[in-house]
PDB file of C-alpha atoms in Angstrom:
ATOM      1  CA  MET V1358     -18.414  32.467  35.590  1.00  0.00           C
ATOM      2  CA  THR V1359     -15.039  32.504  36.511  1.00  0.00           C
ATOM      3  CA  THR V1360     -15.070  28.767  36.138  1.00  0.00           C
ATOM      4  CA  GLU V1361     -16.347  29.044  32.343  1.00  0.00           C
ATOM      5  CA  ILE V1362     -13.289  31.770  32.289  1.00  0.00           C
ATOM      6  CA  SER V1363     -10.577  29.361  33.652  1.00  0.00           C
ATOM      7  CA  ASP V1364     -11.988  26.354  31.558  1.00  0.00           C
ATOM      8  CA  GLY V1365     -11.431  28.817  28.499  1.00  0.00           C
ATOM      9  CA  ARG V1366      -8.255  29.630  28.698  1.00  0.00           C
ATOM     10  CA  LEU V1367      -7.301  26.382  29.769  1.00  0.00           C
ATOM     11  CA  LEU V1368      -8.556  25.371  26.158  1.00  0.00           C
ATOM     12  CA  ARG V1369      -6.598  27.907  24.940  1.00  0.00           C
ATOM     13  CA  GLY V1370      -3.456  26.680  26.816  1.00  0.00           C
ATOM     14  CA  ALA V1371      -4.124  23.278  25.460  1.00  0.00           C
ATOM     15  CA  ARG V1372      -4.922  23.502  22.194  1.00  0.00           C
ATOM     16  CA  ALA V1373      -1.538  26.177  22.163  1.00  0.00           C
ATOM     17  CA  ARG V1374       0.547  23.373  23.156  1.00  0.00           C
ATOM     18  CA  GLN V1375      -0.954  21.273  20.713  1.00  0.00           C
ATOM     19  CA  THR V1376       0.181  23.794  17.706  1.00  0.00           C
ATOM     20  CA  ILE V1377       3.570  24.371  19.058  1.00  0.00           C
ATOM     21  CA  ALA V1378       4.667  20.703  20.172  1.00  0.00           C
ATOM     22  CA  ARG V1379       3.205  19.671  16.374  1.00  0.00           C
ATOM     23  CA  HIS V1380       5.233  22.556  15.043  1.00  0.00           C
ATOM     24  CA  ALA V1381       8.525  21.610  17.151  1.00  0.00           C
ATOM     25  CA  VAL V1382       7.902  17.809  15.623  1.00  0.00           C
ATOM     26  CA  ASP V1383       8.176  19.042  12.078  1.00  0.00           C
ATOM     27  CA  LEU V1384      11.658  21.619  13.182  1.00  0.00           C
ATOM     28  CA  ALA V1385      12.692  17.763  14.502  1.00  0.00           C
ATOM     29  CA  SER V1386      12.199  15.768  11.806  1.00  0.00           C
ATOM     30  CA  PHE V1387      14.852  17.752   9.766  1.00  0.00           C
ATOM     31  CA  ASP V1388      17.507  19.328  12.511  1.00  0.00           C
ATOM     32  CA  GLY V1389      16.947  17.008  14.930  1.00  0.00           C
ATOM     33  CA  LEU V1390      15.997  17.618  19.130  1.00  0.00           C
ATOM     34  CA  THR V1391      18.942  18.909  19.701  1.00  0.00           C
ATOM     35  CA  ALA V1392      19.082  21.606  17.828  1.00  0.00           C
ATOM     36  CA  MET V1393      15.589  22.344  18.242  1.00  0.00           C
ATOM     37  CA  SER V1394      14.937  25.578  20.541  1.00  0.00           C
ATOM     38  CA  ILE V1395      12.606  27.080  22.822  1.00  0.00           C
ATOM     39  CA  GLY V1396      13.711  30.693  20.285  1.00  0.00           C
ATOM     40  CA  ARG V1397      13.591  29.078  17.548  1.00  0.00           C
ATOM     41  CA  VAL V1398       9.949  27.794  17.556  1.00  0.00           C
ATOM     42  CA  ALA V1399       8.484  30.583  18.232  1.00  0.00           C
ATOM     43  CA  SER V1400      10.633  32.014  15.919  1.00  0.00           C
ATOM     44  CA  ALA V1401       9.285  30.531  13.727  1.00  0.00           C
ATOM     45  CA  LEU V1402       5.704  30.094  14.289  1.00  0.00           C
ATOM     46  CA  GLY V1403       6.042  34.069  15.064  1.00  0.00           C
ATOM     47  CA  VAL V1404       5.342  33.754  18.446  1.00  0.00           C
ATOM     48  CA  SER V1405       6.037  35.239  21.985  1.00  0.00           C
ATOM     49  CA  LYS V1406       9.580  32.760  23.316  1.00  0.00           C
ATOM     50  CA  SER V1407       8.635  33.811  26.838  1.00  0.00           C
ATOM     51  CA  GLY V1408       4.960  32.574  26.265  1.00  0.00           C
ATOM     52  CA  VAL V1409       6.632  29.021  24.751  1.00  0.00           C
ATOM     53  CA  GLN V1410       8.067  29.417  27.811  1.00  0.00           C
ATOM     54  CA  THR V1411       5.507  29.910  30.398  1.00  0.00           C
ATOM     55  CA  LEU V1412       3.684  27.106  28.936  1.00  0.00           C
ATOM     56  CA  PHE V1413       6.879  23.623  28.316  1.00  0.00           C
ATOM     57  CA  GLY V1414       8.631  25.883  30.874  1.00  0.00           C
ATOM     58  CA  THR V1415      12.216  24.177  29.449  1.00  0.00           C
ATOM     59  CA  LYS V1416      13.389  22.739  26.298  1.00  0.00           C
ATOM     60  CA  GLU V1417      13.404  19.620  27.624  1.00  0.00           C
ATOM     61  CA  ASN V1418      10.260  19.926  28.695  1.00  0.00           C
ATOM     62  CA  LEU V1419       9.188  20.913  24.748  1.00  0.00           C
ATOM     63  CA  GLN V1420      11.262  17.961  23.337  1.00  0.00           C
ATOM     64  CA  LEU V1421       9.968  16.111  25.052  1.00  0.00           C
ATOM     65  CA  ALA V1422       5.943  17.203  23.979  1.00  0.00           C
ATOM     66  CA  ALA V1423       8.101  16.610  21.005  1.00  0.00           C
ATOM     67  CA  VAL V1424       8.534  12.869  21.351  1.00  0.00           C
ATOM     68  CA  GLU V1425       4.224  12.617  22.439  1.00  0.00           C
ATOM     69  CA  THR V1426       3.594  14.090  19.853  1.00  0.00           C
ATOM     70  CA  ALA V1427       4.666  12.755  17.166  1.00  0.00           C
ATOM     71  CA  ARG V1428       4.553   8.820  18.592  1.00  0.00           C
ATOM     72  CA  GLU V1429       1.332   9.611  18.670  1.00  0.00           C
ATOM     73  CA  ALA V1430       0.615  10.725  15.363  1.00  0.00           C
ATOM     74  CA  PHE V1431       2.883   7.759  13.741  1.00  0.00           C
ATOM     75  CA  LEU V1432      -0.194   5.894  15.465  1.00  0.00           C
ATOM     76  CA  ASP V1433      -2.828   7.639  14.533  1.00  0.00           C
ATOM     77  CA  ALA V1434      -0.808   7.227  10.181  1.00  0.00           C
ATOM     78  CA  VAL V1435       0.386   4.157  11.163  1.00  0.00           C
ATOM     79  CA  VAL V1436      -0.613   1.606  13.734  1.00  0.00           C
ATOM     80  CA  ARG V1437      -3.979   2.293  14.352  1.00  0.00           C
ATOM     81  CA  PRO V1438      -4.889   1.524  10.635  1.00  0.00           C
ATOM     82  CA  ALA V1439      -3.850  -1.042  10.563  1.00  0.00           C
ATOM     83  CA  LYS V1440      -5.222  -2.618  13.842  1.00  0.00           C
ATOM     84  CA  ASP V1441      -8.619  -4.258  12.169  1.00  0.00           C
ATOM     85  CA  THR V1442      -7.224  -6.983   9.684  1.00  0.00           C
ATOM     86  CA  GLU V1443      -6.021  -9.986  10.701  1.00  0.00           C
ATOM     87  CA  PRO V1444      -3.033 -10.173  13.170  1.00  0.00           C
ATOM     88  CA  GLY V1445      -0.267 -12.199  11.684  1.00  0.00           C
ATOM     89  CA  VAL V1446       0.892 -11.987   7.477  1.00  0.00           C
ATOM     90  CA  ALA V1447      -2.262  -9.763   6.233  1.00  0.00           C
ATOM     91  CA  ARG V1448      -0.883  -7.043   9.304  1.00  0.00           C
ATOM     92  CA  LEU V1449       2.116  -6.996   8.785  1.00  0.00           C
ATOM     93  CA  ARG V1450       1.207  -6.226   5.243  1.00  0.00           C
ATOM     94  CA  ALA V1451      -1.325  -3.227   6.363  1.00  0.00           C
ATOM     95  CA  LEU V1452       1.058  -1.732   8.891  1.00  0.00           C
ATOM     96  CA  LEU V1453       3.879  -1.642   5.310  1.00  0.00           C
ATOM     97  CA  GLU V1454       1.388  -0.067   3.580  1.00  0.00           C
ATOM     98  CA  GLN V1455       0.361   2.626   5.931  1.00  0.00           C
ATOM     99  CA  TRP V1456       3.980   3.166   7.086  1.00  0.00           C
ATOM    100  CA  ILE V1457       5.341   3.162   2.846  1.00  0.00           C
ATOM    101  CA  ARG V1458       3.113   6.298   2.973  1.00  0.00           C
ATOM    102  CA  TYR V1459       3.832   7.375   6.304  1.00  0.00           C
ATOM    103  CA  VAL V1460       7.306   8.075   5.181  1.00  0.00           C
ATOM    104  CA  THR V1461       7.137   8.948   0.927  1.00  0.00           C
ATOM    105  CA  VAL V1462       4.113  11.148   1.900  1.00  0.00           C
ATOM    106  CA  PRO V1463       5.665  12.857   4.598  1.00  0.00           C
ATOM    107  CA  LEU V1464       3.560  13.435   7.281  1.00  0.00           C
ATOM    108  CA  PHE V1465       6.624  14.831   8.364  1.00  0.00           C
ATOM    109  CA  PRO V1466       8.691  17.340   7.068  1.00  0.00           C
ATOM    110  CA  GLY V1467      12.346  15.927   7.168  1.00  0.00           C
ATOM    111  CA  GLY V1468      10.559  11.930   7.355  1.00  0.00           C
ATOM    112  CA  CYS V1469      10.674   9.705   9.335  1.00  0.00           C
ATOM    113  CA  PHE V1470      10.735  11.373  14.102  1.00  0.00           C
ATOM    114  CA  ARG V1471      11.666   8.820  14.904  1.00  0.00           C
ATOM    115  CA  ALA V1472      14.686   7.873  12.133  1.00  0.00           C
ATOM    116  CA  ALA V1473      15.676  11.628  12.515  1.00  0.00           C
ATOM    117  CA  ASN V1474      15.951  11.192  16.214  1.00  0.00           C
ATOM    118  CA  LEU V1475      17.540   8.211  17.405  1.00  0.00           C
ATOM    119  CA  ALA V1476      20.708   8.372  16.587  1.00  0.00           C
ATOM    120  CA  GLU V1477      20.582  11.699  18.138  1.00  0.00           C
ATOM    121  CA  PHE V1478      19.944  10.775  21.175  1.00  0.00           C
ATOM    122  CA  ASP V1479      22.059   7.344  21.543  1.00  0.00           C
ATOM    123  CA  SER V1480      24.765   7.593  24.255  1.00  0.00           C
ATOM    124  CA  LYS V1481      22.969  11.418  25.973  1.00  0.00           C
ATOM    125  CA  PRO V1482      20.966   9.683  28.750  1.00  0.00           C
ATOM    126  CA  GLY V1483      17.738  11.203  29.723  1.00  0.00           C
ATOM    127  CA  PRO V1484      13.956  11.185  30.253  1.00  0.00           C
ATOM    128  CA  VAL V1485      13.951  11.853  25.968  1.00  0.00           C
ATOM    129  CA  ARG V1486      16.698   9.201  25.558  1.00  0.00           C
ATOM    130  CA  ASP V1487      14.361   6.932  27.319  1.00  0.00           C
ATOM    131  CA  ALA V1488      10.905   8.648  25.530  1.00  0.00           C
ATOM    132  CA  LEU V1489      12.402   7.179  22.029  1.00  0.00           C
ATOM    133  CA  VAL V1490      13.840   4.323  23.205  1.00  0.00           C
ATOM    134  CA  ARG V1491       9.571   3.206  24.577  1.00  0.00           C
ATOM    135  CA  ASP V1492       9.109   4.668  21.805  1.00  0.00           C
ATOM    136  CA  GLN V1493      11.052   2.134  19.552  1.00  0.00           C
ATOM    137  CA  ARG V1494      10.842  -0.938  21.854  1.00  0.00           C
ATOM    138  CA  ASP V1495       6.986  -0.728  21.199  1.00  0.00           C
ATOM    139  CA  TRP V1496       7.142  -0.524  17.788  1.00  0.00           C
ATOM    140  CA  GLN V1497       9.864  -3.464  16.983  1.00  0.00           C
ATOM    141  CA  GLU V1498       7.415  -5.361  20.323  1.00  0.00           C
ATOM    142  CA  LEU V1499       4.152  -4.311  17.812  1.00  0.00           C
ATOM    143  CA  LEU V1500       5.464  -6.371  14.456  1.00  0.00           C
ATOM    144  CA  ALA V1501       7.048  -8.829  16.719  1.00  0.00           C
ATOM    145  CA  ALA V1502       3.742  -9.990  18.151  1.00  0.00           C
ATOM    146  CA  GLN V1503       2.316  -9.922  14.231  1.00  0.00           C
ATOM    147  CA  PHE V1504       5.694 -12.425  12.859  1.00  0.00           C
ATOM    148  CA  ARG V1505       5.491 -15.072  16.248  1.00  0.00           C
ATOM    149  CA  HIS V1506       1.066 -14.984  15.521  1.00  0.00           C
ATOM    150  CA  ALA V1507       2.297 -15.184  11.434  1.00  0.00           C
ATOM    151  CA  VAL V1508       3.988 -18.522  12.639  1.00  0.00           C
ATOM    152  CA  GLU V1509       2.287 -19.793  15.200  1.00  0.00           C
ATOM    153  CA  ALA V1510      -0.385 -19.229  12.810  1.00  0.00           C
ATOM    154  CA  GLY V1511       1.285 -21.786  10.450  1.00  0.00           C
ATOM    155  CA  GLU V1512       0.616 -18.953   7.637  1.00  0.00           C
ATOM    156  CA  ILE V1513       4.883 -18.356   7.366  1.00  0.00           C
ATOM    157  CA  GLN V1514       8.138 -20.030   8.159  1.00  0.00           C
ATOM    158  CA  GLU V1515       9.498 -20.666  11.254  1.00  0.00           C
ATOM    159  CA  LEU V1516      11.878 -17.380  12.362  1.00  0.00           C
ATOM    160  CA  ASP V1517      12.914 -15.571  15.109  1.00  0.00           C
ATOM    161  CA  PRO V1518       9.848 -12.995  15.654  1.00  0.00           C
ATOM    162  CA  GLU V1519      12.109 -10.211  17.604  1.00  0.00           C
ATOM    163  CA  LEU V1520      15.051 -11.174  15.613  1.00  0.00           C
ATOM    164  CA  ALA V1521      12.701 -10.218  11.802  1.00  0.00           C
ATOM    165  CA  ALA V1522      10.906  -6.919  13.851  1.00  0.00           C
ATOM    166  CA  PHE V1523      14.551  -5.990  14.591  1.00  0.00           C
ATOM    167  CA  GLN V1524      16.021  -6.709  10.424  1.00  0.00           C
ATOM    168  CA  LEU V1525      12.548  -4.895   9.450  1.00  0.00           C
ATOM    169  CA  ASP V1526      12.470  -1.922  11.586  1.00  0.00           C
ATOM    170  CA  ALA V1527      16.224  -1.220   9.985  1.00  0.00           C
ATOM    171  CA  VAL V1528      15.621  -2.038   6.614  1.00  0.00           C
ATOM    172  CA  LEU V1529      12.776   1.018   7.079  1.00  0.00           C
ATOM    173  CA  CYS V1530      15.522   2.887   8.710  1.00  0.00           C
ATOM    174  CA  ALA V1531      17.735   2.912   6.198  1.00  0.00           C
ATOM    175  CA  ALA V1532      15.086   2.949   3.206  1.00  0.00           C
ATOM    176  CA  ASN V1533      13.269   6.401   5.362  1.00  0.00           C
ATOM    177  CA  THR V1534      17.671   7.228   5.240  1.00  0.00           C
ATOM    178  CA  ALA V1535      17.354   6.616   0.982  1.00  0.00           C
ATOM    179  CA  LEU V1536      14.004   8.353   0.285  1.00  0.00           C
ATOM    180  CA  ARG V1537      15.217  11.230   0.718  1.00  0.00           C
ATOM    181  CA  LEU V1538      18.198  11.590   0.061  1.00  0.00           C
ATOM    182  CA  GLY V1539      16.033  10.081  -3.903  1.00  0.00           C
ATOM    183  CA  ASP V1540      15.962   6.976  -3.956  1.00  0.00           C
ATOM    184  CA  ASP V1541      12.750   5.705  -5.963  1.00  0.00           C
ATOM    185  CA  THR V1542      13.599   2.026  -5.111  1.00  0.00           C
ATOM    186  CA  ALA V1543      13.549   2.129  -2.151  1.00  0.00           C
ATOM    187  CA  VAL V1544       9.896   1.565  -1.019  1.00  0.00           C
ATOM    188  CA  THR V1545      10.112  -1.658  -3.961  1.00  0.00           C
ATOM    189  CA  LYS V1546      12.857  -3.275  -2.324  1.00  0.00           C
ATOM    190  CA  VAL V1547      11.145  -2.760   1.189  1.00  0.00           C
ATOM    191  CA  ARG V1548       8.134  -4.478  -0.549  1.00  0.00           C
ATOM    192  CA  ARG V1549      11.302  -7.316  -1.295  1.00  0.00           C
ATOM    193  CA  VAL V1550      12.741  -7.671   2.078  1.00  0.00           C
ATOM    194  CA  VAL V1551       9.128  -8.082   3.761  1.00  0.00           C
ATOM    195  CA  ASP V1552       8.036 -10.891   1.240  1.00  0.00           C
ATOM    196  CA  GLY V1553      11.895 -13.016   1.773  1.00  0.00           C
ATOM    197  CA  LEU V1554      10.072 -13.303   5.827  1.00  0.00           C
ATOM    198  CA  LEU V1555       6.611 -13.220   5.206  1.00  0.00           C
ATOM    199  CA  ARG V1556       7.687 -16.720   2.759  1.00  0.00           C
ATOM    200  CA  PRO V1557       4.895 -19.450   3.435  1.00  0.00           C
ATOM    201  CA  ALA V1558       5.230 -22.603   5.680  1.00  0.00           C
ATOM    202  CA  GLY V1559       7.253 -24.888   3.332  1.00  0.00           C
ATOM    203  CA  SER V1560       8.247 -22.877   0.574  1.00  0.00           C
TER     204      SER V1560
END
């Protein structure tokens, strides 16, 4: 009986952590991780500050939980739905379409979580910056791997996969900002840039 009670509390605690971290992501997508606080998240959810503090301990722990929650949500929305497509051009285009959906629906109320927070931490060493950088590098490495496969398979012209991934990621970040500012042409511009990067070999 004691074990069942303990397990129930652990489960409720895990669910509460998940709910709070997801709400922290939404707040940080608007105002950034620095502006987010335990008190603000607690107030927005209508729960006690001490309850949130018990679950996360510090603001930094809450920030890290938000980064990880946003990362998993991005993987679910963009990366995992594209993994069953053929590597190379097909997967790059699938990733692009899922990304467009991710920012235009949008998944987070403030748009792309990574774009909203990277600039804020680029000069602030520490665990939060490290987590954001790892997320960014993983995304660019995924794109580079698909560009590399497309070149090796003869699908597209010769190019530097790492540079192409860097360029595409930069364009996507710019498009995220443009969409937040009401530029309805941003998605069309992204597709045109991708078409340029994916020019068939020999063209």
